[in-house]
Coordinates of C-alpha atoms in Angstrom, one line a residue:
X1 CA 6.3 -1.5 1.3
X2 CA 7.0 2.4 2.3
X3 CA 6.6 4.2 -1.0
X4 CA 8.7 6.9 -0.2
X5 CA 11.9 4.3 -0.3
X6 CA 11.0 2.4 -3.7
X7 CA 12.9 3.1 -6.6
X8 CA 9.9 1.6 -8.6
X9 CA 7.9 4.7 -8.4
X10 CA 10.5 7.2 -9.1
X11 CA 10.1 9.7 -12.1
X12 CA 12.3 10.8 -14.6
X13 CA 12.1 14.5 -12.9
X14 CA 12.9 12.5 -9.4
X15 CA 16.1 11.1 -10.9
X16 CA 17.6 13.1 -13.4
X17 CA 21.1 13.8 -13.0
X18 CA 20.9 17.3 -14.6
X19 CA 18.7 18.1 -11.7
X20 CA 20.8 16.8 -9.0
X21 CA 24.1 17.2 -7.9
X22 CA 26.4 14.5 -6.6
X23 CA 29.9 13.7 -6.5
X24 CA 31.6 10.0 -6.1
X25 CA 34.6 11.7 -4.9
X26 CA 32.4 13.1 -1.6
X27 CA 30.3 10.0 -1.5
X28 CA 31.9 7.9 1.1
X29 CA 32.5 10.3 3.5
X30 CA 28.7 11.8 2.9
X31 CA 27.7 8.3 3.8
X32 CA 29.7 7.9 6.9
X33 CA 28.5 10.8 8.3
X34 CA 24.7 9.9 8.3
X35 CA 23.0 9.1 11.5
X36 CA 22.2 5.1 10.5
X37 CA 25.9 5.4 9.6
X38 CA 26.9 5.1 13.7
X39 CA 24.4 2.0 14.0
X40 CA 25.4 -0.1 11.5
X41 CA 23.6 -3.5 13.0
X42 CA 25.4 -6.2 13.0
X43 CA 24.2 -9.7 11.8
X44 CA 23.9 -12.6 13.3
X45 CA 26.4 -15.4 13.0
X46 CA 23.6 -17.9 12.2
X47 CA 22.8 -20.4 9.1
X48 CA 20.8 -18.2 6.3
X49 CA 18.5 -20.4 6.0
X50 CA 17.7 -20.5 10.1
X51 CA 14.3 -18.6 11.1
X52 CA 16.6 -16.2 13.4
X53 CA 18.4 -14.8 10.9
X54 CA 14.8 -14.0 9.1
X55 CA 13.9 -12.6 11.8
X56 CA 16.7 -10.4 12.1
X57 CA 16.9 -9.2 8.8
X58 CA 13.2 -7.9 9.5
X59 CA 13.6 -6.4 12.8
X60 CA 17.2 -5.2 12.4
X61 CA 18.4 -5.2 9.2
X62 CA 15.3 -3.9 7.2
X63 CA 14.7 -1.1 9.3
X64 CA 18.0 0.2 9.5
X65 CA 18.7 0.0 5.3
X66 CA 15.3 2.1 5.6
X67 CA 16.5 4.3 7.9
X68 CA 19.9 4.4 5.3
X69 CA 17.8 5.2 2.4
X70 CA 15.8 8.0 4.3
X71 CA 18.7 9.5 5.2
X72 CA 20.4 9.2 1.8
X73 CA 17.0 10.9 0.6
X74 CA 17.5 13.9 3.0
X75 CA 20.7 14.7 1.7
X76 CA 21.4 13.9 -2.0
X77 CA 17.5 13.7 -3.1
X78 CA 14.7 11.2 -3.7
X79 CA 16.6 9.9 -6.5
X80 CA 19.1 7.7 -4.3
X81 CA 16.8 5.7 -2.8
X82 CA 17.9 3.8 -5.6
X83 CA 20.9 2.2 -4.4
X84 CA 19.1 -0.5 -3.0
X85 CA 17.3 -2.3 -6.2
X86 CA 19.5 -4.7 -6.8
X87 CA 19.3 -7.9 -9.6
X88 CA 17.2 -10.4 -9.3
X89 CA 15.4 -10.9 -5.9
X90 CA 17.0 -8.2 -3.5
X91 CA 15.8 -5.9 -1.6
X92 CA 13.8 -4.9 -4.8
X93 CA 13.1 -6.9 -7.7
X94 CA 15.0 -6.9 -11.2
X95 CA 17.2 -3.5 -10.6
X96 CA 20.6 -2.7 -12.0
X97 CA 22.4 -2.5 -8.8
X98 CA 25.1 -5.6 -8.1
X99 CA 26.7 -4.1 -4.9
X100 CA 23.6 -4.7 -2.5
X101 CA 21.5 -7.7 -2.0
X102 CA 19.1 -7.6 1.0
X103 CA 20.5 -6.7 4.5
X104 CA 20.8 -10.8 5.4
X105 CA 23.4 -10.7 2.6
X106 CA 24.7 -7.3 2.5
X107 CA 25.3 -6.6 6.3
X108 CA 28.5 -7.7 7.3
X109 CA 30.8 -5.4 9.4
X110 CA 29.8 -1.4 9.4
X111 CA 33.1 -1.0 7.3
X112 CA 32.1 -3.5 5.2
X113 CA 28.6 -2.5 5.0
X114 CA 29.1 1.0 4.3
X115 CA 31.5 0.5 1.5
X116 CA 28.6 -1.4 0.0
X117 CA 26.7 1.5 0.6
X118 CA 28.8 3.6 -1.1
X119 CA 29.7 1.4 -4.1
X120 CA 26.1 0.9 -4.7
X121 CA 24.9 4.5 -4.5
X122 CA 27.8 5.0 -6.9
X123 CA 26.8 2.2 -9.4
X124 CA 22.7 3.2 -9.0
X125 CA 24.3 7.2 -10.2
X126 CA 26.4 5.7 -12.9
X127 CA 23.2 3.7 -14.7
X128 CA 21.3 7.2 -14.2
X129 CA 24.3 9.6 -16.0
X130 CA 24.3 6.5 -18.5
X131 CA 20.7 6.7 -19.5
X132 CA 20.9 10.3 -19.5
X133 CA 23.6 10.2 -22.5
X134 CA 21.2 7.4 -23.9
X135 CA 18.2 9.5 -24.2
X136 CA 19.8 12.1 -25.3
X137 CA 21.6 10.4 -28.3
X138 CA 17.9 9.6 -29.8
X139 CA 16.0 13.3 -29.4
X140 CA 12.4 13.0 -30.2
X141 CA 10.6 16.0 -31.8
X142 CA 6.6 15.1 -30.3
X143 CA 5.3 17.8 -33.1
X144 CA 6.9 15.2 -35.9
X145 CA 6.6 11.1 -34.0
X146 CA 5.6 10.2 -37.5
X147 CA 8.3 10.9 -39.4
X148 CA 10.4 9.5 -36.6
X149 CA 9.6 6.2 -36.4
X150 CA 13.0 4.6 -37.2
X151 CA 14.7 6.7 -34.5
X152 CA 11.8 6.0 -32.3
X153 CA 12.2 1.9 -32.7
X154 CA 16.0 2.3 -32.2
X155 CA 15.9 4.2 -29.4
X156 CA 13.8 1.9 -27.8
X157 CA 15.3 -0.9 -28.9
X158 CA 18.5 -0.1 -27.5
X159 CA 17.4 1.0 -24.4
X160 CA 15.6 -2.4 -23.7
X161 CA 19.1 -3.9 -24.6
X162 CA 20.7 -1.8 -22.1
X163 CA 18.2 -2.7 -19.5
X164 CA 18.7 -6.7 -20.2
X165 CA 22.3 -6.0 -19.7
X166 CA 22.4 -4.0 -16.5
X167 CA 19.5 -6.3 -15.1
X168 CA 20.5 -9.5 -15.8
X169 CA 17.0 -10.5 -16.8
X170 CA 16.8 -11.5 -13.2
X171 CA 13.3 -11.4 -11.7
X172 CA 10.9 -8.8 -12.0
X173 CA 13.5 -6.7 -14.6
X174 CA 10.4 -6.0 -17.1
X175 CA 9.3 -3.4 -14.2
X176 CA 12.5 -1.5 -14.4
X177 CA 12.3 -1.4 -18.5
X178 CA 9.2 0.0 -18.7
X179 CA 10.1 2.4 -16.2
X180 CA 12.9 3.2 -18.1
X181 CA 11.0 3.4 -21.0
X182 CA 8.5 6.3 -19.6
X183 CA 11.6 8.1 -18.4
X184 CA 12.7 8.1 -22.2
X185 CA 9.1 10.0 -22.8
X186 CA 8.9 11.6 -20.0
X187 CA 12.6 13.6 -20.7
X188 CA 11.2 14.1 -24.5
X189 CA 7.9 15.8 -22.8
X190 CA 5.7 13.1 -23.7
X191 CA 3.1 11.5 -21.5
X192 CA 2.5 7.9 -22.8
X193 CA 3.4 4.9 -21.2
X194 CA 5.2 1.8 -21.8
X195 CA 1.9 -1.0 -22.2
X196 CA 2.2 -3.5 -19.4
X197 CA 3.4 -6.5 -21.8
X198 CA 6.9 -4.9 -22.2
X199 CA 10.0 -6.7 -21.6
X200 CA 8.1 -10.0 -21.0
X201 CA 9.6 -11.6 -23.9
X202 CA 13.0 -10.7 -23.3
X203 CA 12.3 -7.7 -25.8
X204 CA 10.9 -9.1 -29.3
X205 CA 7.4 -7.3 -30.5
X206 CA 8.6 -4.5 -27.6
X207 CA 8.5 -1.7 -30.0
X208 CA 5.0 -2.6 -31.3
X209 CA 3.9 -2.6 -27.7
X210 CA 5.0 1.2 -27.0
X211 CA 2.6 3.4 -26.8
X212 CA 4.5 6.3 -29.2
X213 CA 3.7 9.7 -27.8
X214 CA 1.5 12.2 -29.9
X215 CA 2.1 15.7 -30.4
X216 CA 1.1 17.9 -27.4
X217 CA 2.5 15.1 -24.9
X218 CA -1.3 13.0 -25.4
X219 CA -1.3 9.4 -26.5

Protein backbone atom coordinates (compact mmCIF):
# COMPACT_ATOMS: atom_id res chain seq x y z
CA UNK A 1 0.00 0.00 0.00
CA UNK A 2 1.64 3.59 -0.99
CA UNK A 3 0.71 5.77 1.94
CA UNK A 4 0.82 8.77 0.13
CA UNK A 5 -2.62 7.57 -1.87
CA UNK A 6 -4.62 6.21 1.32
CA UNK A 7 -7.39 8.13 2.43
CA UNK A 8 -7.01 6.07 5.78
CA UNK A 9 -4.27 8.25 6.99
CA UNK A 10 -5.46 11.60 6.09
CA UNK A 11 -5.94 14.37 8.77
CA UNK A 12 -8.46 16.66 9.45
CA UNK A 13 -5.89 19.65 8.45
CA UNK A 14 -5.26 17.27 5.11
CA UNK A 15 -8.97 17.42 4.29
CA UNK A 16 -10.64 20.32 5.42
CA UNK A 17 -12.65 22.08 2.99
CA UNK A 18 -12.05 25.55 4.54
CA UNK A 19 -8.48 24.91 3.63
CA UNK A 20 -8.98 23.84 0.11
CA UNK A 21 -10.55 25.08 -2.75
CA UNK A 22 -12.52 23.12 -5.27
CA UNK A 23 -15.25 23.56 -7.57
CA UNK A 24 -17.70 20.75 -9.04
CA UNK A 25 -18.47 23.05 -11.81
CA UNK A 26 -14.52 22.85 -12.96
CA UNK A 27 -14.09 19.27 -11.89
CA UNK A 28 -14.61 17.32 -15.04
CA UNK A 29 -12.68 19.24 -17.17
CA UNK A 30 -9.79 19.49 -14.32
CA UNK A 31 -9.97 15.68 -14.58
CA UNK A 32 -9.73 15.31 -18.24
CA UNK A 33 -6.92 17.31 -18.52
CA UNK A 34 -4.56 15.15 -16.29
CA UNK A 35 -1.79 13.21 -17.73
CA UNK A 36 -3.41 9.46 -16.62
CA UNK A 37 -6.52 11.17 -18.20
CA UNK A 38 -4.94 10.41 -22.06
CA UNK A 39 -4.24 6.64 -20.93
CA UNK A 40 -7.26 5.57 -19.67
CA UNK A 41 -6.40 1.53 -19.90
CA UNK A 42 -8.77 -0.35 -21.10
CA UNK A 43 -10.04 -3.69 -19.54
CA UNK A 44 -10.12 -6.76 -20.74
CA UNK A 45 -13.23 -8.39 -22.16
CA UNK A 46 -12.66 -11.49 -19.88
CA UNK A 47 -14.86 -13.38 -17.10
CA UNK A 48 -14.17 -11.44 -13.51
CA UNK A 49 -13.59 -14.19 -12.04
CA UNK A 50 -10.73 -15.40 -14.75
CA UNK A 51 -6.90 -15.01 -13.40
CA UNK A 52 -6.27 -12.61 -16.50
CA UNK A 53 -8.45 -10.17 -15.51
CA UNK A 54 -6.60 -10.25 -11.83
CA UNK A 55 -3.82 -9.84 -13.39
CA UNK A 56 -4.75 -6.93 -15.23
CA UNK A 57 -6.34 -5.11 -12.70
CA UNK A 58 -2.78 -5.33 -10.94
CA UNK A 59 -0.61 -4.49 -13.78
CA UNK A 60 -2.88 -2.12 -15.55
CA UNK A 61 -5.64 -0.97 -13.78
CA UNK A 62 -3.97 -0.45 -10.25
CA UNK A 63 -1.27 1.53 -11.40
CA UNK A 64 -2.92 3.77 -13.51
CA UNK A 65 -5.96 4.68 -10.69
CA UNK A 66 -2.52 5.42 -8.71
CA UNK A 67 -1.14 7.37 -11.15
CA UNK A 68 -5.13 9.14 -11.17
CA UNK A 69 -4.88 9.82 -7.56
CA UNK A 70 -1.26 11.30 -7.74
CA UNK A 71 -2.17 13.46 -10.16
CA UNK A 72 -5.48 14.43 -8.51
CA UNK A 73 -3.06 15.08 -5.36
CA UNK A 74 -0.90 17.49 -7.49
CA UNK A 75 -3.57 19.61 -8.35
CA UNK A 76 -6.48 19.93 -5.94
CA UNK A 77 -4.44 18.64 -2.61
CA UNK A 78 -3.80 15.51 -0.65
CA UNK A 79 -7.26 15.56 0.40
CA UNK A 80 -8.62 13.95 -2.93
CA UNK A 81 -6.94 11.01 -2.78
CA UNK A 82 -10.14 10.20 -1.32
CA UNK A 83 -12.22 9.51 -4.23
CA UNK A 84 -11.26 6.13 -4.38
CA UNK A 85 -12.50 4.63 -0.81
CA UNK A 86 -15.35 3.23 -1.81
CA UNK A 87 -18.06 0.81 0.40
CA UNK A 88 -17.50 -2.23 1.35
CA UNK A 89 -14.33 -4.02 -0.27
CA UNK A 90 -13.14 -1.52 -3.00
CA UNK A 91 -10.18 -0.23 -3.67
CA UNK A 92 -10.20 0.70 0.11
CA UNK A 93 -12.20 -0.74 2.72
CA UNK A 94 -15.57 0.65 4.37
CA UNK A 95 -15.45 4.34 2.69
CA UNK A 96 -18.31 6.57 1.74
CA UNK A 97 -17.69 6.64 -1.86
CA UNK A 98 -20.50 4.59 -4.17
CA UNK A 99 -19.18 5.90 -7.65
CA UNK A 100 -15.87 3.73 -7.71
CA UNK A 101 -15.24 0.13 -6.93
CA UNK A 102 -11.75 -1.19 -7.81
CA UNK A 103 -10.34 -0.68 -11.43
CA UNK A 104 -11.74 -4.43 -12.49
CA UNK A 105 -15.13 -2.90 -11.87
CA UNK A 106 -14.79 0.63 -12.38
CA UNK A 107 -12.74 0.77 -15.79
CA UNK A 108 -14.89 0.56 -18.60
CA UNK A 109 -14.39 3.03 -21.55
CA UNK A 110 -12.07 6.39 -20.67
CA UNK A 111 -15.50 8.25 -21.09
CA UNK A 112 -16.99 6.16 -18.93
CA UNK A 113 -14.22 5.90 -16.54
CA UNK A 114 -13.59 9.44 -16.14
CA UNK A 115 -17.08 10.33 -15.47
CA UNK A 116 -16.63 7.96 -12.51
CA UNK A 117 -13.72 9.76 -11.75
CA UNK A 118 -15.41 12.86 -11.64
CA UNK A 119 -18.67 11.77 -9.88
CA UNK A 120 -16.60 10.15 -7.21
CA UNK A 121 -14.19 13.06 -6.44
CA UNK A 122 -17.50 15.00 -6.37
CA UNK A 123 -19.29 12.57 -3.86
CA UNK A 124 -15.75 12.05 -1.62
CA UNK A 125 -15.96 16.56 -1.55
CA UNK A 126 -19.56 16.44 -0.69
CA UNK A 127 -19.17 13.89 2.57
CA UNK A 128 -16.13 16.39 3.49
CA UNK A 129 -18.37 19.93 3.18
CA UNK A 130 -20.98 17.66 5.07
CA UNK A 131 -18.92 16.79 8.02
CA UNK A 132 -17.59 20.19 8.06
CA UNK A 133 -21.30 21.62 8.80
CA UNK A 134 -21.56 18.59 11.21
CA UNK A 135 -18.74 19.57 13.38
CA UNK A 136 -19.45 22.68 13.44
CA UNK A 137 -23.13 22.31 14.59
CA UNK A 138 -21.68 20.73 18.08
CA UNK A 139 -18.58 23.35 19.06
CA UNK A 140 -16.68 22.00 21.81
CA UNK A 141 -15.04 24.53 24.33
CA UNK A 142 -11.71 22.00 25.53
CA UNK A 143 -11.35 24.57 28.68
CA UNK A 144 -15.09 23.36 29.84
CA UNK A 145 -15.46 19.11 28.33
CA UNK A 146 -17.05 18.71 31.69
CA UNK A 147 -19.84 20.66 31.47
CA UNK A 148 -20.30 19.53 28.00
CA UNK A 149 -20.89 16.09 28.16
CA UNK A 150 -24.44 16.01 26.70
CA UNK A 151 -23.27 17.95 23.62
CA UNK A 152 -20.26 15.84 23.58
CA UNK A 153 -22.34 12.33 23.47
CA UNK A 154 -24.63 13.82 20.79
CA UNK A 155 -22.21 15.01 18.63
CA UNK A 156 -20.73 11.83 18.63
CA UNK A 157 -23.52 10.03 18.37
CA UNK A 158 -24.65 11.53 15.43
CA UNK A 159 -21.73 11.49 13.70
CA UNK A 160 -21.32 7.63 14.04
CA UNK A 161 -24.99 7.64 12.54
CA UNK A 162 -23.81 9.59 9.73
CA UNK A 163 -20.90 7.34 9.11
CA UNK A 164 -23.25 4.04 9.19
CA UNK A 165 -25.31 5.80 6.68
CA UNK A 166 -22.72 6.91 4.11
CA UNK A 167 -20.79 3.53 4.69
CA UNK A 168 -23.19 1.15 4.49
CA UNK A 169 -21.65 -0.81 7.39
CA UNK A 170 -19.83 -2.52 4.68
CA UNK A 171 -16.43 -3.97 5.55
CA UNK A 172 -13.83 -2.28 7.40
CA UNK A 173 -16.37 1.00 7.99
CA UNK A 174 -15.28 1.18 11.81
CA UNK A 175 -11.78 2.56 10.32
CA UNK A 176 -13.43 5.41 8.64
CA UNK A 177 -15.54 6.33 12.02
CA UNK A 178 -12.95 6.58 14.15
CA UNK A 179 -11.20 8.52 11.67
CA UNK A 180 -13.96 10.63 11.60
CA UNK A 181 -14.19 10.82 15.03
CA UNK A 182 -10.48 12.25 15.58
CA UNK A 183 -11.24 14.72 12.79
CA UNK A 184 -14.21 15.94 15.18
CA UNK A 185 -11.25 16.59 17.84
CA UNK A 186 -8.90 17.34 15.85
CA UNK A 187 -11.09 20.59 14.31
CA UNK A 188 -12.05 21.44 18.14
CA UNK A 189 -8.11 21.47 18.88
CA UNK A 190 -8.07 18.42 20.82
CA UNK A 191 -5.60 15.59 20.65
CA UNK A 192 -7.36 12.38 21.82
CA UNK A 193 -8.26 9.63 19.89
CA UNK A 194 -11.14 7.47 19.13
CA UNK A 195 -10.09 3.90 21.30
CA UNK A 196 -9.73 1.08 18.81
CA UNK A 197 -13.18 -0.69 19.87
CA UNK A 198 -15.27 2.00 18.08
CA UNK A 199 -17.88 1.28 15.65
CA UNK A 200 -17.52 -2.49 16.14
CA UNK A 201 -20.87 -2.78 17.52
CA UNK A 202 -22.52 -0.93 14.97
CA UNK A 203 -22.33 2.09 17.50
CA UNK A 204 -23.92 1.11 21.06
CA UNK A 205 -21.40 1.79 24.23
CA UNK A 206 -19.39 4.17 21.32
CA UNK A 207 -19.63 7.23 23.43
CA UNK A 208 -18.21 5.48 26.51
CA UNK A 209 -15.41 4.26 24.38
CA UNK A 210 -14.22 7.97 23.34
CA UNK A 211 -11.57 9.13 24.75
CA UNK A 212 -13.11 12.99 25.63
CA UNK A 213 -10.33 15.50 25.14
CA UNK A 214 -9.04 17.48 28.23
CA UNK A 215 -8.32 21.00 28.45
CA UNK A 216 -4.97 22.01 26.74
CA UNK A 217 -5.68 19.37 23.75
CA UNK A 218 -4.08 16.31 26.45
CA UNK A 219 -6.13 13.26 27.17
Amino acid sequence: MIVELSPRFLTWDDVDPARHFFSSASAPQVVRSLGPALRVPSRPDIPFGDPAMSAWSRGEGEPWANAMSHALAEYYGRWSVGWRWAHDEGDFDGGPVGYWCCPRDSITTPQETLARVVAALCEWREWLESLARWFDAYPLDLTAVEDQRILWERAARNLILQVTDRTGCGSGWHGHCRQVLTWFLSRWGGRARPRAGIGRRGGRGAVRELDRPRPGGGR
